[in-house]
Tab-separated table of C-alpha atoms in Angstrom:
chain	number	residue	atom	x	y	z
A	1	MET	CA	-66.692	-37.204	-19.900
A	2	GLU	CA	-62.916	-36.769	-18.586
A	3	GLN	CA	-61.288	-33.759	-18.856
A	4	SER	CA	-57.598	-34.302	-20.139
A	5	THR	CA	-55.618	-32.366	-16.655
A	6	ASP	CA	-52.238	-34.261	-16.496
A	7	TRP	CA	-53.992	-36.207	-12.718
A	8	SER	CA	-50.492	-37.565	-12.011
A	9	ARG	CA	-49.536	-34.114	-10.808
A	10	ALA	CA	-52.919	-32.660	-9.756
A	11	GLU	CA	-52.872	-31.424	-5.811
A	12	ALA	CA	-55.790	-33.669	-3.454
A	13	GLY	CA	-58.352	-31.354	-3.571
A	14	SER	CA	-58.925	-30.939	-7.571
A	15	ILE	CA	-58.667	-34.859	-7.235
A	16	ALA	CA	-60.847	-35.085	-5.261
A	17	ALA	CA	-63.286	-32.156	-6.756
A	18	GLY	CA	-62.225	-33.824	-10.138
A	19	VAL	CA	-63.912	-37.361	-9.346
A	20	GLY	CA	-66.849	-36.381	-7.213
A	21	GLN	CA	-68.197	-34.792	-9.787
A	22	GLY	CA	-67.650	-36.658	-12.229
A	23	ARG	CA	-64.832	-34.937	-14.407
A	24	VAL	CA	-62.757	-37.849	-14.260
A	25	ARG	CA	-62.645	-41.487	-13.142
A	26	ALA	CA	-60.741	-42.537	-9.611
A	27	ARG	CA	-59.581	-44.924	-11.678
A	28	THR	CA	-58.149	-43.300	-14.430
A	29	VAL	CA	-56.144	-41.402	-11.741
A	30	ILE	CA	-54.785	-44.177	-9.937
A	31	GLU	CA	-53.610	-45.480	-12.967
A	32	ALA	CA	-51.576	-42.183	-13.366
A	33	ALA	CA	-50.319	-41.722	-10.657
A	34	LEU	CA	-49.052	-46.019	-11.106
A	35	ALA	CA	-48.018	-44.575	-14.403
A	36	ARG	CA	-45.931	-41.759	-12.435
A	37	ILE	CA	-44.356	-43.824	-9.799
A	38	ALA	CA	-43.078	-46.647	-12.387
A	39	ARG	CA	-41.571	-43.562	-14.265
A	40	ILE	CA	-39.985	-41.118	-11.379
A	41	ASP	CA	-39.524	-43.743	-8.226
A	42	PRO	CA	-36.166	-45.423	-9.853
A	43	ALA	CA	-34.327	-42.033	-9.356
A	44	ILE	CA	-35.541	-41.021	-6.364
A	45	ASN	CA	-35.992	-44.444	-4.444
A	46	ALA	CA	-38.291	-42.774	-2.026
A	47	PHE	CA	-40.896	-45.794	-2.352
A	48	THR	CA	-40.256	-49.226	-1.007
A	49	ASP	CA	-43.780	-51.467	-1.656
A	50	VAL	CA	-46.157	-50.602	-4.045
A	51	THR	CA	-49.819	-51.928	-3.845
A	52	ALA	CA	-51.010	-51.758	-7.632
A	53	ASP	CA	-53.345	-53.977	-7.576
A	54	ARG	CA	-55.237	-52.879	-4.106
A	55	ALA	CA	-55.527	-49.305	-5.485
A	56	LEU	CA	-56.797	-50.286	-8.862
A	57	ALA	CA	-59.552	-52.698	-7.278
A	58	ALA	CA	-60.399	-49.546	-4.662
A	59	ALA	CA	-60.455	-47.089	-7.746
A	60	ASP	CA	-62.925	-49.207	-9.426
A	61	ALA	CA	-64.787	-49.451	-6.031
A	62	LEU	CA	-65.061	-46.254	-5.450
A	63	ASP	CA	-66.037	-45.469	-9.141
A	64	ALA	CA	-68.942	-48.003	-8.955
A	65	ARG	CA	-70.059	-46.525	-5.522
A	66	THR	CA	-70.322	-42.879	-7.314
A	67	ALA	CA	-72.176	-43.978	-10.779
A	68	ALA	CA	-74.649	-45.608	-8.157
A	69	GLY	CA	-74.698	-42.036	-6.433
A	70	THR	CA	-73.264	-42.520	-3.427
A	71	PRO	CA	-71.266	-39.520	-2.459
A	72	PRO	CA	-68.064	-40.881	-2.631
A	73	GLY	CA	-66.142	-38.381	-0.339
A	74	PRO	CA	-63.608	-35.570	0.743
A	75	LEU	CA	-60.595	-36.779	-0.606
A	76	ALA	CA	-62.562	-39.020	-3.442
A	77	GLY	CA	-60.230	-40.751	-5.499
A	78	VAL	CA	-56.695	-38.792	-4.199
A	79	PRO	CA	-53.702	-41.506	-4.062
A	80	PHE	CA	-51.939	-41.314	-1.568
A	81	ALA	CA	-49.148	-43.420	0.307
A	82	VAL	CA	-47.811	-43.663	4.032
A	83	LYS	CA	-44.066	-43.834	5.651
A	84	ASN	CA	-43.823	-47.826	6.398
A	85	LEU	CA	-43.833	-47.657	10.057
A	86	ILE	CA	-47.997	-47.091	9.645
A	87	ASP	CA	-49.197	-50.789	9.132
A	88	CYS	CA	-51.261	-51.619	5.486
A	89	ALA	CA	-52.870	-54.690	5.107
A	90	GLY	CA	-50.361	-57.682	3.169
A	91	LEU	CA	-46.979	-55.811	4.194
A	92	PRO	CA	-44.932	-56.347	6.353
A	93	THR	CA	-44.186	-52.829	8.154
A	94	ARG	CA	-40.670	-52.527	8.264
A	95	ALA	CA	-40.093	-49.404	9.883
A	96	GLY	CA	-37.168	-48.840	7.960
A	97	SER	CA	-35.690	-51.767	9.089
A	98	LYS	CA	-34.104	-54.894	7.608
A	99	ILE	CA	-35.273	-57.095	10.983
A	100	ASN	CA	-38.645	-55.785	10.618
A	101	ARG	CA	-39.344	-56.883	6.931
A	102	GLU	CA	-39.487	-60.828	8.045
A	103	ARG	CA	-42.394	-60.192	10.425
A	104	ALA	CA	-46.284	-61.296	9.484
A	105	PRO	CA	-47.768	-59.316	7.000
A	106	ALA	CA	-50.031	-56.517	8.618
A	107	GLY	CA	-53.326	-58.327	8.867
A	108	ARG	CA	-55.428	-54.920	8.808
A	109	ASP	CA	-54.085	-51.123	7.860
A	110	GLY	CA	-53.086	-48.648	10.674
A	111	ALA	CA	-56.214	-46.042	11.443
A	112	LEU	CA	-55.337	-43.072	9.540
A	113	VAL	CA	-54.878	-44.804	6.381
A	114	ARG	CA	-58.554	-46.303	6.928
A	115	ARG	CA	-59.868	-42.699	7.877
A	116	LEU	CA	-58.226	-41.360	4.333
A	117	GLU	CA	-59.763	-44.548	2.794
A	118	ALA	CA	-63.341	-43.334	4.368
A	119	ALA	CA	-62.680	-40.496	2.917
A	120	GLY	CA	-62.623	-41.764	-0.276
A	121	ALA	CA	-58.381	-41.541	-0.915
A	122	ILE	CA	-56.613	-44.539	-2.126
A	123	LEU	CA	-53.040	-46.278	-0.752
A	124	VAL	CA	-51.055	-46.356	-3.036
A	125	GLY	CA	-48.229	-48.110	-1.336
A	126	ALA	CA	-45.321	-47.651	1.172
A	127	LEU	CA	-42.526	-45.110	1.708
A	128	ASN	CA	-38.771	-45.630	2.384
A	129	MET	CA	-37.773	-44.037	5.271
A	130	GLY	CA	-34.615	-44.176	8.301
A	131	GLU	CA	-34.221	-47.379	10.242
A	132	TYR	CA	-37.020	-47.639	13.046
A	133	ALA	CA	-37.223	-43.012	12.560
A	134	TYR	CA	-34.123	-42.707	14.368
A	135	ASP	CA	-33.086	-40.904	11.333
A	136	PHE	CA	-32.874	-36.831	9.989
A	137	THR	CA	-30.890	-37.734	6.855
A	138	GLY	CA	-32.788	-40.086	5.029
A	139	GLU	CA	-30.498	-42.392	4.180
A	140	ASN	CA	-31.541	-46.408	4.710
A	141	VAL	CA	-29.036	-48.880	4.608
A	142	HIS	CA	-31.093	-51.488	3.695
A	143	ASP	CA	-33.411	-49.857	1.194
A	144	GLY	CA	-30.988	-47.259	-0.437
A	145	ASP	CA	-31.215	-43.340	0.733
A	146	SER	CA	-33.862	-41.748	-0.556
A	147	ARG	CA	-32.840	-38.703	-3.211
A	148	ASN	CA	-33.918	-35.451	-3.168
A	149	PRO	CA	-36.414	-34.944	-6.130
A	150	HIS	CA	-35.070	-31.193	-6.480
A	151	GLY	CA	-31.470	-32.055	-6.049
A	152	ALA	CA	-30.209	-35.929	-6.261
A	153	GLY	CA	-27.451	-36.002	-4.727
A	154	HIS	CA	-28.887	-33.894	-1.413
A	155	MET	CA	-30.412	-35.811	1.199
A	156	THR	CA	-34.588	-35.678	1.622
A	157	GLY	CA	-33.836	-35.114	4.991
A	158	GLY	CA	-35.510	-38.005	7.544
A	159	SER	CA	-36.595	-39.917	9.330
A	160	SER	CA	-40.515	-39.426	6.725
A	161	SER	CA	-37.684	-39.872	3.777
A	162	GLY	CA	-40.078	-41.048	1.233
A	163	SER	CA	-42.853	-38.676	2.632
A	164	GLY	CA	-40.600	-36.278	1.432
A	165	GLY	CA	-39.238	-37.404	-1.568
A	166	ALA	CA	-42.893	-38.259	-3.126
A	167	ILE	CA	-44.871	-34.913	-2.749
A	168	ALA	CA	-41.317	-32.707	-4.086
A	169	ALA	CA	-41.422	-35.560	-7.241
A	170	GLY	CA	-45.214	-35.418	-7.641
A	171	LEU	CA	-45.765	-39.572	-7.212
A	172	VAL	CA	-48.929	-38.261	-5.571
A	173	PRO	CA	-50.772	-35.594	-3.538
A	174	LEU	CA	-51.048	-36.681	0.059
A	175	THR	CA	-48.245	-39.077	2.216
A	176	LEU	CA	-48.336	-39.842	5.509
A	177	GLY	CA	-44.863	-39.270	7.755
A	178	SER	CA	-44.052	-39.720	11.752
A	179	ASP	CA	-42.838	-37.075	13.979
A	180	THR	CA	-40.391	-37.870	17.253
A	181	ASN	CA	-37.773	-35.048	17.043
A	182	GLY	CA	-38.574	-32.706	13.628
A	183	SER	CA	-39.277	-36.132	10.888
A	184	ILE	CA	-41.755	-33.852	9.148
A	185	ARG	CA	-40.375	-30.738	9.535
A	186	VAL	CA	-37.146	-31.879	8.567
A	187	PRO	CA	-38.207	-33.351	5.375
A	188	SER	CA	-40.153	-30.869	4.208
A	189	ALA	CA	-37.498	-27.853	4.465
A	190	PHE	CA	-35.760	-30.069	2.618
A	191	CYS	CA	-37.582	-31.254	0.120
A	192	GLY	CA	-39.913	-28.353	-0.258
A	193	CYS	CA	-43.263	-28.967	0.884
A	194	PHE	CA	-45.643	-28.658	3.223
A	195	GLY	CA	-45.932	-30.600	6.575
A	196	LEU	CA	-48.172	-30.626	9.817
A	197	LYS	CA	-46.763	-31.923	13.067
A	198	PRO	CA	-50.397	-32.467	15.291
A	199	THR	CA	-50.339	-31.793	18.684
A	200	TYR	CA	-49.554	-34.672	20.675
A	201	GLY	CA	-52.666	-36.689	20.789
A	202	ARG	CA	-53.945	-34.810	18.265
A	203	LEU	CA	-54.180	-37.935	15.475
A	204	THR	CA	-54.224	-41.764	16.363
A	205	ARG	CA	-51.338	-43.921	16.276
A	206	ALA	CA	-52.978	-47.310	15.986
A	207	GLY	CA	-51.195	-49.509	13.884
A	208	SER	CA	-48.269	-47.735	14.019
A	209	PHE	CA	-44.418	-49.092	14.627
A	210	PRO	CA	-43.401	-47.380	17.815
A	211	PHE	CA	-39.936	-44.865	18.416
A	212	VAL	CA	-40.259	-42.768	21.364
A	213	ASN	CA	-44.107	-43.901	23.084
A	214	SER	CA	-44.033	-40.389	24.526
A	215	LEU	CA	-43.513	-38.586	21.776
A	216	ASP	CA	-44.603	-39.856	18.939
A	217	HIS	CA	-46.869	-37.854	16.428
A	218	LEU	CA	-48.095	-38.799	12.828
A	219	GLY	CA	-49.251	-36.101	10.354
A	220	PRO	CA	-49.426	-34.993	6.853
A	221	MET	CA	-47.329	-33.918	4.037
A	222	THR	CA	-48.427	-32.467	0.763
A	223	ARG	CA	-48.616	-29.417	-1.984
A	224	SER	CA	-50.342	-27.458	-0.387
A	225	VAL	CA	-52.206	-25.703	2.370
A	226	ALA	CA	-55.935	-26.827	1.462
A	227	ASP	CA	-54.382	-30.365	0.932
A	228	LEU	CA	-53.002	-30.686	4.806
A	229	ALA	CA	-55.939	-29.225	6.242
A	230	LEU	CA	-58.973	-31.366	4.239
A	231	ALA	CA	-56.615	-34.015	4.469
A	232	TYR	CA	-55.896	-33.388	9.062
A	233	ASP	CA	-59.599	-33.048	9.129
A	234	ALA	CA	-59.651	-36.331	7.447
A	235	MET	CA	-58.177	-38.208	10.102
A	236	GLN	CA	-59.741	-36.501	13.066
A	237	GLY	CA	-61.072	-38.090	16.050
A	238	PRO	CA	-60.877	-40.237	19.534
A	239	ASP	CA	-59.504	-43.431	19.325
A	240	PRO	CA	-59.229	-45.945	22.515
A	241	ASP	CA	-57.068	-47.704	20.318
A	242	ASP	CA	-54.580	-45.646	21.237
A	243	ALA	CA	-53.906	-44.636	24.976
A	244	VAL	CA	-52.388	-40.836	24.828
A	245	ALA	CA	-55.424	-40.160	21.151
A	246	THR	CA	-57.279	-37.332	22.880
A	247	ALA	CA	-60.553	-38.138	23.187
A	248	ARG	CA	-61.966	-34.158	22.071
A	249	PRO	CA	-63.740	-33.985	19.246
A	250	ALA	CA	-62.933	-33.843	15.514
A	251	GLU	CA	-62.221	-29.840	15.216
A	252	PRO	CA	-62.233	-29.009	11.496
A	253	VAL	CA	-60.164	-26.158	9.894
A	254	LEU	CA	-60.718	-26.411	7.091
A	255	PRO	CA	-64.342	-24.149	6.759
A	256	GLY	CA	-61.471	-21.094	8.608
A	257	LEU	CA	-58.959	-21.933	7.262
A	258	ASP	CA	-58.943	-19.124	4.666
A	259	SER	CA	-60.174	-16.116	7.471
A	260	GLY	CA	-56.683	-14.436	7.198
A	261	LEU	CA	-54.830	-13.659	9.676
A	262	GLY	CA	-56.966	-11.450	12.314
A	263	ASP	CA	-55.636	-9.799	15.251
A	264	LEU	CA	-53.361	-13.035	15.515
A	265	ARG	CA	-50.180	-12.060	17.938
A	266	ILE	CA	-47.152	-13.103	15.489
A	267	ALA	CA	-43.657	-13.347	16.492
A	268	VAL	CA	-40.147	-14.071	15.622
A	269	ALA	CA	-38.489	-17.143	18.328
A	270	GLY	CA	-34.951	-14.887	19.308
A	271	GLY	CA	-32.132	-16.073	22.048
A	272	TYR	CA	-31.183	-19.873	20.799
A	273	PHE	CA	-33.628	-20.425	17.734
A	274	ALA	CA	-31.594	-17.384	16.385
A	275	ARG	CA	-27.645	-19.259	16.193
A	276	GLY	CA	-26.761	-22.413	15.716
A	277	GLY	CA	-27.657	-22.166	11.682
A	278	ASP	CA	-26.743	-20.798	8.532
A	279	PRO	CA	-27.354	-17.328	7.749
A	280	GLU	CA	-30.136	-18.517	4.859
A	281	ALA	CA	-31.947	-20.813	7.786
A	282	PHE	CA	-32.973	-16.929	9.938
A	283	ALA	CA	-33.113	-15.646	6.279
A	284	ALA	CA	-36.070	-17.781	5.630
A	285	VAL	CA	-37.299	-17.131	9.143
A	286	GLN	CA	-37.231	-12.762	7.994
A	287	VAL	CA	-38.595	-13.246	4.470
A	288	VAL	CA	-41.947	-15.029	6.752
A	289	ALA	CA	-41.820	-12.639	9.358
A	290	ARG	CA	-41.734	-9.817	7.132
A	291	ALA	CA	-44.638	-11.203	5.133
A	292	LEU	CA	-46.623	-11.383	7.463
A	293	SER	CA	-45.105	-8.026	9.815
A	294	ALA	CA	-44.545	-9.326	12.862
A	295	THR	CA	-41.946	-7.173	14.315
A	296	ARG	CA	-41.944	-8.825	17.701
A	297	VAL	CA	-39.173	-10.890	19.010
A	298	VAL	CA	-39.954	-13.294	22.055
A	299	GLU	CA	-37.304	-16.259	23.434
A	300	ILE	CA	-39.108	-19.013	24.393
A	301	PRO	CA	-37.048	-20.411	27.654
A	302	GLU	CA	-35.042	-22.818	28.189
A	303	ALA	CA	-34.750	-24.192	24.983
A	304	ALA	CA	-30.981	-25.782	24.929
A	305	ARG	CA	-32.047	-27.768	27.427
A	306	ALA	CA	-35.513	-28.766	26.199
A	307	ARG	CA	-33.286	-29.629	23.403
A	308	ALA	CA	-30.871	-32.087	25.605
A	309	ALA	CA	-33.485	-33.803	27.802
A	310	ALA	CA	-35.164	-34.785	24.305
A	311	TYR	CA	-31.931	-36.390	23.299
A	312	LEU	CA	-31.842	-38.137	26.758
A	313	ILE	CA	-35.886	-39.519	26.103
A	314	THR	CA	-35.695	-39.730	23.111
A	315	ALA	CA	-32.236	-42.515	23.197
A	316	ALA	CA	-33.733	-44.096	26.515
A	317	GLU	CA	-37.363	-45.405	25.243
A	318	GLY	CA	-35.778	-46.003	22.069
A	319	ALA	CA	-33.103	-48.378	23.387
A	320	ALA	CA	-36.017	-49.599	25.749
A	321	LEU	CA	-37.965	-50.606	22.815
A	322	HIS	CA	-35.457	-52.543	20.695
A	323	LEU	CA	-33.414	-53.939	23.593
A	324	ASP	CA	-34.163	-57.729	22.174
A	325	ARG	CA	-33.338	-57.181	19.044
A	326	LEU	CA	-29.964	-55.570	20.411
A	327	ARG	CA	-28.902	-58.212	22.348
A	328	THR	CA	-29.546	-61.132	19.637
A	329	ARG	CA	-29.432	-59.751	16.320
A	330	PRO	CA	-27.074	-56.049	16.315
A	331	GLU	CA	-25.320	-57.145	13.412
A	332	ASP	CA	-28.613	-56.479	11.393
A	333	PHE	CA	-29.135	-52.466	12.460
A	334	ASP	CA	-27.514	-49.896	10.587
A	335	PRO	CA	-24.652	-49.602	12.556
A	336	ALA	CA	-25.428	-46.057	13.210
A	337	VAL	CA	-28.733	-46.747	15.069
A	338	ARG	CA	-27.814	-49.924	16.437
A	339	ASP	CA	-25.101	-47.649	18.323
A	340	ARG	CA	-27.072	-44.727	19.181
A	341	LEU	CA	-29.713	-46.622	20.802
A	342	ILE	CA	-26.167	-49.302	23.127
A	343	ALA	CA	-25.503	-45.420	24.103
A	344	GLY	CA	-29.445	-44.765	25.262
A	345	ALA	CA	-29.400	-48.107	27.409
A	346	MET	CA	-26.691	-47.043	28.778
A	347	LEU	CA	-28.060	-43.860	30.302
A	348	PRO	CA	-28.014	-43.179	33.946
A	349	ALA	CA	-31.978	-43.753	34.982
A	350	PRO	CA	-31.780	-40.953	36.988
A	351	PHE	CA	-30.598	-39.035	34.087
A	352	VAL	CA	-34.373	-39.555	32.065
A	353	GLU	CA	-36.219	-38.896	35.212
A	354	ARG	CA	-34.523	-35.738	35.445
A	355	ALA	CA	-34.900	-34.549	31.822
A	356	GLN	CA	-38.926	-35.682	32.335
A	357	ARG	CA	-39.385	-33.823	36.039
A	358	PHE	CA	-37.690	-30.433	33.260
A	359	ARG	CA	-40.200	-31.215	30.338
A	360	ARG	CA	-43.503	-30.750	33.300
A	361	TRP	CA	-41.177	-27.160	33.381
A	362	TYR	CA	-40.938	-26.260	30.531
A	363	ARG	CA	-44.789	-27.057	29.418
A	364	GLY	CA	-45.612	-24.489	31.810
A	365	ALA	CA	-43.587	-21.662	30.805
A	366	VAL	CA	-43.776	-22.470	27.570
A	367	ALA	CA	-47.596	-22.146	28.351
A	368	ASP	CA	-47.543	-18.812	30.256
A	369	LEU	CA	-45.647	-17.624	26.433
A	370	PHE	CA	-48.741	-18.502	25.057
A	371	ALA	CA	-50.657	-16.106	27.303
A	372	ASP	CA	-49.026	-13.255	24.956
A	373	VAL	CA	-48.929	-14.898	21.017
A	374	ASP	CA	-51.027	-16.838	19.084
A	375	VAL	CA	-47.919	-18.200	16.557
A	376	ILE	CA	-44.158	-18.064	17.062
A	377	LEU	CA	-41.955	-18.986	13.571
A	378	ALA	CA	-38.640	-20.330	13.482
A	379	PRO	CA	-36.334	-22.056	11.395
A	380	SER	CA	-37.427	-25.323	10.620
A	381	THR	CA	-33.247	-26.475	10.415
A	382	PRO	CA	-29.947	-25.309	10.183
A	383	CYS	CA	-29.102	-25.443	6.982
A	384	ARG	CA	-30.279	-26.623	3.233
A	385	ALA	CA	-29.960	-30.408	2.682
A	386	PRO	CA	-26.823	-31.558	2.736
A	387	PRO	CA	-25.070	-33.903	0.286
A	388	ARG	CA	-25.942	-37.683	0.844
A	389	GLY	CA	-22.743	-39.188	2.511
A	390	GLN	CA	-21.986	-36.094	4.588
A	391	THR	CA	-21.846	-36.612	7.864
A	392	HIS	CA	-20.190	-33.664	9.420
A	393	PHE	CA	-21.320	-30.061	8.673
A	394	THR	CA	-20.201	-26.130	10.344
A	395	LEU	CA	-22.696	-24.326	11.998
A	396	ASP	CA	-21.096	-20.857	13.753
A	397	GLY	CA	-17.600	-21.996	12.670
A	398	VAL	CA	-17.816	-25.670	14.926
A	399	SER	CA	-17.570	-28.860	12.812
A	400	LEU	CA	-20.908	-31.033	14.093
A	401	PRO	CA	-22.285	-34.539	12.868
A	402	VAL	CA	-24.867	-34.527	10.696
A	403	ARG	CA	-27.308	-37.061	12.256
A	404	ALA	CA	-27.123	-35.901	15.193
A	405	ASN	CA	-27.270	-32.470	15.051
A	406	ILE	CA	-30.176	-31.494	11.763
A	407	GLY	CA	-32.593	-31.390	14.676
A	408	VAL	CA	-31.522	-28.662	16.416
A	409	PHE	CA	-34.749	-26.456	15.516
A	410	THR	CA	-37.561	-28.954	15.301
A	411	GLN	CA	-36.485	-31.168	19.286
A	412	PRO	CA	-37.175	-28.369	21.992
A	413	ILE	CA	-41.023	-28.062	19.969
A	414	SER	CA	-42.167	-31.731	19.565
A	415	PHE	CA	-40.396	-32.386	23.299
A	416	ILE	CA	-43.848	-31.132	24.602
A	417	GLY	CA	-46.237	-32.098	21.447
A	418	LEU	CA	-46.636	-28.003	20.083
A	419	PRO	CA	-48.714	-28.359	16.827
A	420	VAL	CA	-46.531	-26.951	13.393
A	421	ALA	CA	-47.715	-25.789	10.379
A	422	ALA	CA	-43.509	-26.416	8.268
A	423	VAL	CA	-43.720	-24.053	5.384
A	424	PRO	CA	-41.581	-24.828	2.616
A	425	VAL	CA	-39.728	-21.102	1.760
A	426	TRP	CA	-37.368	-20.085	-2.031
A	427	LEU	CA	-34.644	-17.766	-1.337
A	428	ASP	CA	-33.199	-18.292	-4.739
A	429	GLY	CA	-32.701	-20.839	-7.054
A	430	GLY	CA	-30.652	-23.067	-5.263
A	431	LEU	CA	-32.449	-25.577	-2.473
A	432	PRO	CA	-35.698	-24.895	-0.431
A	433	LEU	CA	-35.799	-24.397	3.789
A	434	GLY	CA	-38.032	-24.758	5.702
A	435	VAL	CA	-40.021	-22.316	8.725
A	436	GLN	CA	-42.402	-23.681	11.683
A	437	VAL	CA	-45.852	-21.589	12.382
A	438	ILE	CA	-45.879	-22.944	16.126
A	439	ALA	CA	-48.809	-22.432	17.705
A	440	ALA	CA	-50.868	-23.015	21.210
A	441	PRO	CA	-51.179	-26.714	22.126
A	442	TRP	CA	-55.208	-28.168	19.780
A	443	ARG	CA	-54.090	-24.792	17.933
A	444	GLU	CA	-53.819	-26.978	14.795
A	445	ASP	CA	-56.537	-23.829	13.329
A	446	VAL	CA	-54.594	-21.151	13.817
A	447	ALA	CA	-50.966	-22.138	12.497
A	448	LEU	CA	-52.630	-23.809	9.252
A	449	ARG	CA	-54.372	-20.139	8.608
A	450	VAL	CA	-51.578	-18.410	9.018
A	451	ALA	CA	-49.932	-20.926	6.247
A	452	ARG	CA	-52.369	-20.407	3.949
A	453	VAL	CA	-51.788	-16.302	4.363
A	454	LEU	CA	-48.488	-17.289	3.305
A	455	GLU	CA	-49.356	-19.067	0.301
A	456	ARG	CA	-51.896	-17.497	-1.153
A	457	LEU	CA	-49.164	-14.361	-0.897
A	458	GLY	CA	-46.821	-16.740	-2.727
A	459	THR	CA	-44.436	-16.903	0.534
A	460	VAL	CA	-44.351	-19.674	0.923
A	461	ARG	CA	-45.030	-22.988	-2.261
A	462	ALA	CA	-44.090	-26.281	-2.963
A	463	PRO	CA	-43.423	-26.685	-6.728
A	464	ILE	CA	-43.323	-30.185	-8.359
A	465	ALA	CA	-39.303	-30.835	-8.696
A	466	GLU	CA	-38.744	-30.656	-12.697
A	467	LEU	CA	-38.049	-34.065	-13.514
A	468	VAL	CA	-37.007	-35.430	-16.876
């Protein structure tokens, strides 16, 4: 007998337990999610495609297997949606662009979609994003801006804009985003949800449209840390279809998620990460540090140079990927994206080579730092979500372009592929802020353990926005 739970607002773990225990049918959950999307998404603009028929058919098939005694999987009946640069069979992979929507529909789902569905989750659609993932704002001239559920006049952050907006609006409990320079962590901060940028190479990117191959990551966004762990575990594992995917076996994090801090050595990033932002951004870090009794301050060496080098590599690799499109269809790009790509195409090769050499040094220097600490705390963004359409903001008394500078604190971290749990902090009744819980390579378990402690303390949380 089905319970009267509002399954349209339930978290992934609760849904999977309900379906697995026979308290609710997967079809009931999916119908509730589709109804909520239809009612609320016009005000949020998180979805570009809703795969209702596919989702209902998948739910019916799951219910039939469950009735026949087949275990339905750890994500049984969980509705999820993916950034539209991840292949969904039957849909053109837009990557937020005008040009890509003319491509033939994908003939196969991306690898992570297949892995989530193998665990029982059900795809309900594809999500809005910044064009070709070269964006931190959530503004898209082709599909319209994503709007922040906690304040529709404000940015969601990007480029995984629809992924953050859909979570904050309670449209689905699980989304996938991509993160090259901060595109999971920025919308997690602006929209007030949890996100995981795994170690570079940890989760396969096969079946996704690239931006910067040497920096691209895929990862989950949710409203709870347990849901992050649940989804992350389902997606782990080697994949020969992604040349940079690790050969390491899956290392599940869910069994140890509640093991607490133990003797973890936690520090706050100082220096570069303690200036160049609004006071509230640093106050959020201090709230988290106090909750964890973290008093040590460390300085990540040459973080400013790391950000500059990441910028050069991003511009050069991104431009190389799009060079033919820039030559033949420049008018079909968002002008802001087009101009940045053209600038990248004009970078002298020695600049990029020097950035890559620095990258090797920086990776070693940060590895040395992690010999003495296990976790480093840093702000996710320099400010709360700016108003949509705002082009400049003032940081430390200097007027700077918004689009280019939202990622000042995320770029030095993804530059060398460190794993990060992004956690949302609410200082007052206003918009949320974000904190990065940064761990050593391959230690997603450590970052998520710390995030889980913060969640249980009530220091971080991801409420559904109160939408009419």
